[in-house]
Amino acid sequence: MSQPMDELTRTIEALIFLSPEPVNERELAAACLVEVDDVEQAITALRDGYLPGRRGIELRELAGGWTFASAPDPEEAARRLFSKPRTP
């Protein structure tokens, strides 16, 4: 592995956040120039940090890849926030 795991974990977190669609381990490994096993270890670390009920967003496996999604419990508050007319 070419970069320390904590740096790799941070990079993968950012890539998943930035991606508009779920991204798989192979794609993440290619982008980070590391082995798929390294990505799997980093995702395991991320999953521990984003366990359901722990934060406002969750790391989810979806359509063969990984994505961030909002936790379900703040859904009503989000509806109230985003249903208000916005002033520029």
Short mmCIF file of N, CA, C and O in Angstrom, two decimals:
data_model
loop_
_atom_site.label_atom_id
_atom_site.label_comp_id
_atom_site.label_asym_id
_atom_site.label_seq_id
_atom_site.Cartn_x
_atom_site.Cartn_y
_atom_site.Cartn_z
N MET A 1 0.85 -1.18 0.00
CA MET A 1 0.00 0.00 0.00
C MET A 1 0.89 1.23 0.00
O MET A 1 1.83 1.32 0.76
N SER A 2 0.52 2.22 -0.81
CA SER A 2 1.38 3.38 -0.97
C SER A 2 1.09 4.52 0.00
O SER A 2 1.89 5.42 0.13
N GLN A 3 -0.05 4.50 0.68
CA GLN A 3 -0.36 5.58 1.61
C GLN A 3 -0.84 4.99 2.93
O GLN A 3 -1.39 3.91 2.96
N PRO A 4 -0.61 5.70 4.04
CA PRO A 4 -1.07 5.18 5.33
C PRO A 4 -2.58 4.98 5.32
O PRO A 4 -3.32 5.70 4.64
N MET A 5 -3.05 4.00 6.10
CA MET A 5 -4.47 3.65 6.07
C MET A 5 -5.37 4.82 6.45
O MET A 5 -6.40 5.03 5.82
N ASP A 6 -5.00 5.62 7.43
CA ASP A 6 -5.89 6.72 7.80
C ASP A 6 -6.02 7.73 6.65
O ASP A 6 -7.10 8.26 6.40
N GLU A 7 -4.96 7.96 5.94
CA GLU A 7 -5.03 8.86 4.77
C GLU A 7 -5.88 8.23 3.68
O GLU A 7 -6.69 8.91 3.05
N LEU A 8 -5.70 6.93 3.45
CA LEU A 8 -6.50 6.23 2.45
C LEU A 8 -7.98 6.26 2.84
O LEU A 8 -8.84 6.52 2.00
N THR A 9 -8.28 6.03 4.10
CA THR A 9 -9.65 6.06 4.57
C THR A 9 -10.28 7.43 4.34
O THR A 9 -11.41 7.53 3.85
N ARG A 10 -9.54 8.48 4.64
CA ARG A 10 -10.03 9.84 4.40
C ARG A 10 -10.27 10.09 2.91
O ARG A 10 -11.27 10.71 2.53
N THR A 11 -9.36 9.62 2.07
CA THR A 11 -9.50 9.81 0.64
C THR A 11 -10.72 9.07 0.12
O THR A 11 -11.51 9.62 -0.66
N ILE A 12 -10.90 7.84 0.56
CA ILE A 12 -12.05 7.05 0.11
C ILE A 12 -13.36 7.68 0.60
O ILE A 12 -14.34 7.75 -0.14
N GLU A 13 -13.36 8.17 1.82
CA GLU A 13 -14.53 8.87 2.34
C GLU A 13 -14.89 10.04 1.43
O GLU A 13 -16.05 10.23 1.06
N ALA A 14 -13.90 10.82 1.04
CA ALA A 14 -14.13 11.97 0.17
C ALA A 14 -14.63 11.53 -1.21
O ALA A 14 -15.56 12.14 -1.76
N LEU A 15 -14.04 10.48 -1.76
CA LEU A 15 -14.47 10.01 -3.09
C LEU A 15 -15.90 9.51 -3.07
O LEU A 15 -16.68 9.79 -4.00
N ILE A 16 -16.28 8.78 -2.03
CA ILE A 16 -17.65 8.29 -1.93
C ILE A 16 -18.61 9.48 -1.78
O ILE A 16 -19.66 9.53 -2.41
N PHE A 17 -18.22 10.45 -0.98
CA PHE A 17 -19.05 11.65 -0.78
C PHE A 17 -19.22 12.41 -2.10
O PHE A 17 -20.32 12.87 -2.42
N LEU A 18 -18.15 12.54 -2.86
CA LEU A 18 -18.19 13.32 -4.10
C LEU A 18 -18.92 12.62 -5.25
O LEU A 18 -19.42 13.28 -6.15
N SER A 19 -18.96 11.30 -5.20
CA SER A 19 -19.55 10.55 -6.31
C SER A 19 -21.07 10.64 -6.30
O SER A 19 -21.70 10.34 -5.29
N PRO A 20 -21.67 11.02 -7.43
CA PRO A 20 -23.14 11.10 -7.48
C PRO A 20 -23.81 9.73 -7.51
O PRO A 20 -25.00 9.62 -7.28
N GLU A 21 -23.03 8.69 -7.78
CA GLU A 21 -23.55 7.32 -7.84
C GLU A 21 -22.69 6.43 -6.95
O GLU A 21 -21.54 6.76 -6.66
N PRO A 22 -23.25 5.28 -6.53
CA PRO A 22 -22.43 4.35 -5.73
C PRO A 22 -21.15 3.98 -6.49
O PRO A 22 -21.14 3.85 -7.71
N VAL A 23 -20.06 3.86 -5.75
CA VAL A 23 -18.76 3.55 -6.33
C VAL A 23 -18.23 2.27 -5.68
O VAL A 23 -18.35 2.09 -4.47
N ASN A 24 -17.70 1.36 -6.51
CA ASN A 24 -17.28 0.07 -5.96
C ASN A 24 -15.79 0.06 -5.58
O ASN A 24 -15.05 1.00 -5.90
N GLU A 25 -15.40 -1.00 -4.90
CA GLU A 25 -14.04 -1.12 -4.39
C GLU A 25 -12.99 -1.06 -5.50
O GLU A 25 -11.95 -0.46 -5.34
N ARG A 26 -13.29 -1.69 -6.62
CA ARG A 26 -12.34 -1.71 -7.74
C ARG A 26 -12.09 -0.30 -8.27
O ARG A 26 -10.96 0.10 -8.54
N GLU A 27 -13.16 0.48 -8.42
CA GLU A 27 -13.04 1.86 -8.89
C GLU A 27 -12.26 2.71 -7.89
O GLU A 27 -11.42 3.52 -8.28
N LEU A 28 -12.55 2.51 -6.61
CA LEU A 28 -11.84 3.26 -5.57
C LEU A 28 -10.37 2.90 -5.55
O LEU A 28 -9.51 3.78 -5.42
N ALA A 29 -10.05 1.62 -5.70
CA ALA A 29 -8.66 1.17 -5.70
C ALA A 29 -7.90 1.79 -6.88
O ALA A 29 -6.78 2.27 -6.72
N ALA A 30 -8.53 1.81 -8.05
CA ALA A 30 -7.89 2.40 -9.23
C ALA A 30 -7.65 3.90 -9.03
O ALA A 30 -6.58 4.42 -9.39
N ALA A 31 -8.62 4.60 -8.46
CA ALA A 31 -8.48 6.03 -8.24
C ALA A 31 -7.39 6.34 -7.22
O ALA A 31 -6.68 7.35 -7.35
N CYS A 32 -7.23 5.47 -6.23
CA CYS A 32 -6.26 5.71 -5.14
C CYS A 32 -4.91 5.05 -5.38
O CYS A 32 -3.99 5.20 -4.57
N LEU A 33 -4.81 4.28 -6.48
CA LEU A 33 -3.58 3.55 -6.81
C LEU A 33 -3.16 2.60 -5.69
O LEU A 33 -2.00 2.55 -5.29
N VAL A 34 -4.16 1.84 -5.18
CA VAL A 34 -3.91 0.85 -4.14
C VAL A 34 -4.60 -0.45 -4.51
O VAL A 34 -5.32 -0.52 -5.52
N GLU A 35 -4.39 -1.47 -3.72
CA GLU A 35 -5.03 -2.76 -3.93
C GLU A 35 -6.47 -2.74 -3.40
O GLU A 35 -6.78 -1.98 -2.46
N VAL A 36 -7.32 -3.59 -3.96
CA VAL A 36 -8.71 -3.69 -3.51
C VAL A 36 -8.77 -4.06 -2.03
O VAL A 36 -9.63 -3.57 -1.30
N ASP A 37 -7.85 -4.92 -1.57
CA ASP A 37 -7.83 -5.29 -0.15
C ASP A 37 -7.65 -4.07 0.75
O ASP A 37 -8.24 -3.98 1.83
N ASP A 38 -6.83 -3.12 0.31
CA ASP A 38 -6.62 -1.89 1.08
C ASP A 38 -7.91 -1.08 1.16
O ASP A 38 -8.25 -0.53 2.20
N VAL A 39 -8.63 -1.02 0.05
CA VAL A 39 -9.90 -0.31 0.01
C VAL A 39 -10.91 -0.99 0.94
O VAL A 39 -11.63 -0.32 1.68
N GLU A 40 -10.94 -2.31 0.92
CA GLU A 40 -11.86 -3.04 1.78
C GLU A 40 -11.58 -2.74 3.25
O GLU A 40 -12.52 -2.56 4.04
N GLN A 41 -10.32 -2.65 3.63
CA GLN A 41 -9.96 -2.31 5.01
C GLN A 41 -10.42 -0.89 5.35
O GLN A 41 -10.94 -0.64 6.45
N ALA A 42 -10.23 0.02 4.43
CA ALA A 42 -10.64 1.40 4.66
C ALA A 42 -12.16 1.50 4.79
O ALA A 42 -12.67 2.23 5.65
N ILE A 43 -12.89 0.78 3.96
CA ILE A 43 -14.35 0.80 4.03
C ILE A 43 -14.82 0.21 5.36
O ILE A 43 -15.77 0.72 5.96
N THR A 44 -14.14 -0.83 5.84
CA THR A 44 -14.49 -1.39 7.15
C THR A 44 -14.33 -0.33 8.23
O THR A 44 -15.19 -0.17 9.09
N ALA A 45 -13.26 0.45 8.17
CA ALA A 45 -13.05 1.53 9.14
C ALA A 45 -14.14 2.59 9.01
O ALA A 45 -14.66 3.09 10.02
N LEU A 46 -14.50 2.93 7.78
CA LEU A 46 -15.57 3.91 7.58
C LEU A 46 -16.91 3.40 8.09
O LEU A 46 -17.67 4.14 8.72
N ARG A 47 -17.19 2.13 7.83
CA ARG A 47 -18.47 1.56 8.28
C ARG A 47 -18.59 1.65 9.79
O ARG A 47 -19.65 1.94 10.32
N ASP A 48 -17.49 1.42 10.49
CA ASP A 48 -17.50 1.51 11.96
C ASP A 48 -17.82 2.94 12.41
O ASP A 48 -18.49 3.14 13.41
N GLY A 49 -17.35 3.92 11.67
CA GLY A 49 -17.60 5.31 12.03
C GLY A 49 -18.98 5.82 11.63
O GLY A 49 -19.44 6.82 12.16
N TYR A 50 -19.61 5.14 10.70
CA TYR A 50 -20.92 5.57 10.21
C TYR A 50 -22.00 4.54 10.50
O TYR A 50 -22.92 4.34 9.71
N LEU A 51 -21.91 3.88 11.64
CA LEU A 51 -22.92 2.90 12.02
C LEU A 51 -24.29 3.57 12.10
O LEU A 51 -24.39 4.71 12.56
N PRO A 52 -25.35 2.89 11.67
CA PRO A 52 -26.69 3.46 11.76
C PRO A 52 -26.99 3.91 13.20
O PRO A 52 -26.65 3.24 14.16
N GLY A 53 -27.59 5.09 13.30
CA GLY A 53 -27.95 5.64 14.60
C GLY A 53 -26.85 6.45 15.26
O GLY A 53 -27.05 7.06 16.29
N ARG A 54 -25.68 6.46 14.65
CA ARG A 54 -24.53 7.13 15.25
C ARG A 54 -24.34 8.56 14.75
O ARG A 54 -23.87 9.42 15.48
N ARG A 55 -24.66 8.77 13.48
CA ARG A 55 -24.45 10.08 12.85
C ARG A 55 -25.66 10.43 11.99
O ARG A 55 -26.54 9.61 11.78
N GLY A 56 -25.65 11.62 11.44
CA GLY A 56 -26.75 12.06 10.58
C GLY A 56 -26.68 11.50 9.18
O GLY A 56 -27.66 11.57 8.42
N ILE A 57 -25.54 10.96 8.80
CA ILE A 57 -25.41 10.28 7.51
C ILE A 57 -24.90 8.87 7.76
O ILE A 57 -24.29 8.58 8.78
N GLU A 58 -25.18 8.01 6.80
CA GLU A 58 -24.79 6.60 6.90
C GLU A 58 -24.06 6.18 5.63
O GLU A 58 -24.36 6.69 4.55
N LEU A 59 -23.13 5.26 5.77
CA LEU A 59 -22.46 4.65 4.63
C LEU A 59 -23.28 3.43 4.25
O LEU A 59 -23.52 2.55 5.09
N ARG A 60 -23.73 3.38 3.01
CA ARG A 60 -24.59 2.28 2.58
C ARG A 60 -24.02 1.59 1.35
O ARG A 60 -23.49 2.24 0.45
N GLU A 61 -24.19 0.28 1.33
CA GLU A 61 -23.84 -0.50 0.14
C GLU A 61 -25.08 -0.53 -0.73
O GLU A 61 -26.16 -0.91 -0.29
N LEU A 62 -24.93 -0.09 -1.98
CA LEU A 62 -26.07 0.05 -2.87
C LEU A 62 -25.63 -0.19 -4.31
O LEU A 62 -24.63 0.37 -4.75
N ALA A 63 -26.36 -1.02 -5.01
CA ALA A 63 -26.12 -1.27 -6.44
C ALA A 63 -24.68 -1.68 -6.71
O ALA A 63 -24.07 -1.24 -7.68
N GLY A 64 -24.10 -2.50 -5.83
CA GLY A 64 -22.75 -3.00 -6.03
C GLY A 64 -21.65 -2.01 -5.69
O GLY A 64 -20.49 -2.22 -6.01
N GLY A 65 -22.02 -0.91 -5.04
CA GLY A 65 -21.02 0.09 -4.66
C GLY A 65 -21.37 0.71 -3.33
O GLY A 65 -22.27 0.25 -2.62
N TRP A 66 -20.67 1.79 -3.00
CA TRP A 66 -20.84 2.47 -1.72
C TRP A 66 -21.29 3.90 -1.93
O TRP A 66 -20.85 4.56 -2.87
N THR A 67 -22.17 4.36 -1.05
CA THR A 67 -22.68 5.72 -1.13
C THR A 67 -23.01 6.22 0.27
O THR A 67 -23.18 5.42 1.20
N PHE A 68 -23.07 7.52 0.42
CA PHE A 68 -23.54 8.11 1.67
C PHE A 68 -24.99 8.52 1.48
O PHE A 68 -25.39 8.98 0.41
N ALA A 69 -25.77 8.34 2.53
CA ALA A 69 -27.17 8.74 2.52
C ALA A 69 -27.52 9.30 3.88
O ALA A 69 -26.89 8.96 4.88
N SER A 70 -28.53 10.15 3.92
CA SER A 70 -28.94 10.69 5.21
C SER A 70 -29.61 9.58 6.01
O SER A 70 -30.24 8.68 5.46
N ALA A 71 -29.44 9.66 7.31
CA ALA A 71 -30.10 8.73 8.22
C ALA A 71 -31.61 8.96 8.13
O ALA A 71 -32.05 10.08 7.85
N PRO A 72 -32.42 7.93 8.35
CA PRO A 72 -33.86 8.10 8.19
C PRO A 72 -34.53 8.96 9.28
O PRO A 72 -35.54 9.60 9.00
N ASP A 73 -33.98 9.02 10.48
CA ASP A 73 -34.68 9.71 11.55
C ASP A 73 -34.81 11.23 11.38
O ASP A 73 -35.79 11.80 11.86
N PRO A 74 -33.90 11.95 10.72
CA PRO A 74 -34.13 13.38 10.54
C PRO A 74 -34.99 13.73 9.31
O PRO A 74 -35.06 14.89 8.91
N GLU A 75 -35.67 12.74 8.74
CA GLU A 75 -36.42 12.96 7.50
C GLU A 75 -37.48 14.06 7.64
O GLU A 75 -37.61 14.92 6.77
N GLU A 76 -38.24 14.06 8.73
CA GLU A 76 -39.27 15.09 8.89
C GLU A 76 -38.67 16.49 8.98
O GLU A 76 -39.20 17.44 8.40
N ALA A 77 -37.59 16.63 9.73
CA ALA A 77 -36.92 17.93 9.85
C ALA A 77 -36.41 18.38 8.48
O ALA A 77 -36.50 19.56 8.13
N ALA A 78 -35.88 17.45 7.69
CA ALA A 78 -35.40 17.77 6.35
C ALA A 78 -36.55 18.24 5.46
O ALA A 78 -36.39 19.21 4.71
N ARG A 79 -37.68 17.59 5.55
CA ARG A 79 -38.84 18.02 4.76
C ARG A 79 -39.25 19.45 5.12
O ARG A 79 -39.57 20.24 4.24
N ARG A 80 -39.27 19.73 6.42
CA ARG A 80 -39.65 21.09 6.83
C ARG A 80 -38.63 22.12 6.32
O ARG A 80 -39.02 23.17 5.83
N LEU A 81 -37.34 21.78 6.42
CA LEU A 81 -36.31 22.70 5.96
C LEU A 81 -36.41 22.96 4.47
O LEU A 81 -36.38 24.11 4.02
N PHE A 82 -36.55 21.91 3.69
CA PHE A 82 -36.49 22.06 2.25
C PHE A 82 -37.83 22.42 1.61
O PHE A 82 -37.88 22.74 0.44
N SER A 83 -38.90 22.42 2.39
CA SER A 83 -40.19 22.81 1.82
C SER A 83 -40.42 24.31 1.96
O SER A 83 -41.30 24.87 1.34
N LYS A 84 -39.59 24.97 2.77
CA LYS A 84 -39.70 26.42 2.94
C LYS A 84 -39.19 27.14 1.68
O LYS A 84 -38.19 26.73 1.10
N PRO A 85 -39.89 28.20 1.28
CA PRO A 85 -39.37 28.98 0.16
C PRO A 85 -38.02 29.61 0.55
O PRO A 85 -37.86 30.07 1.67
N ARG A 86 -37.09 29.58 -0.35
CA ARG A 86 -35.76 30.12 -0.09
C ARG A 86 -35.65 31.50 -0.70
O ARG A 86 -36.10 31.74 -1.81
N THR A 87 -35.04 32.41 0.04
CA THR A 87 -34.78 33.74 -0.50
C THR A 87 -33.30 33.85 -0.85
O THR A 87 -32.46 33.39 -0.09
N PRO A 88 -33.00 34.42 -2.02
CA PRO A 88 -31.59 34.52 -2.42
C PRO A 88 -30.79 35.47 -1.57
O PRO A 88 -31.27 36.35 -0.96
#
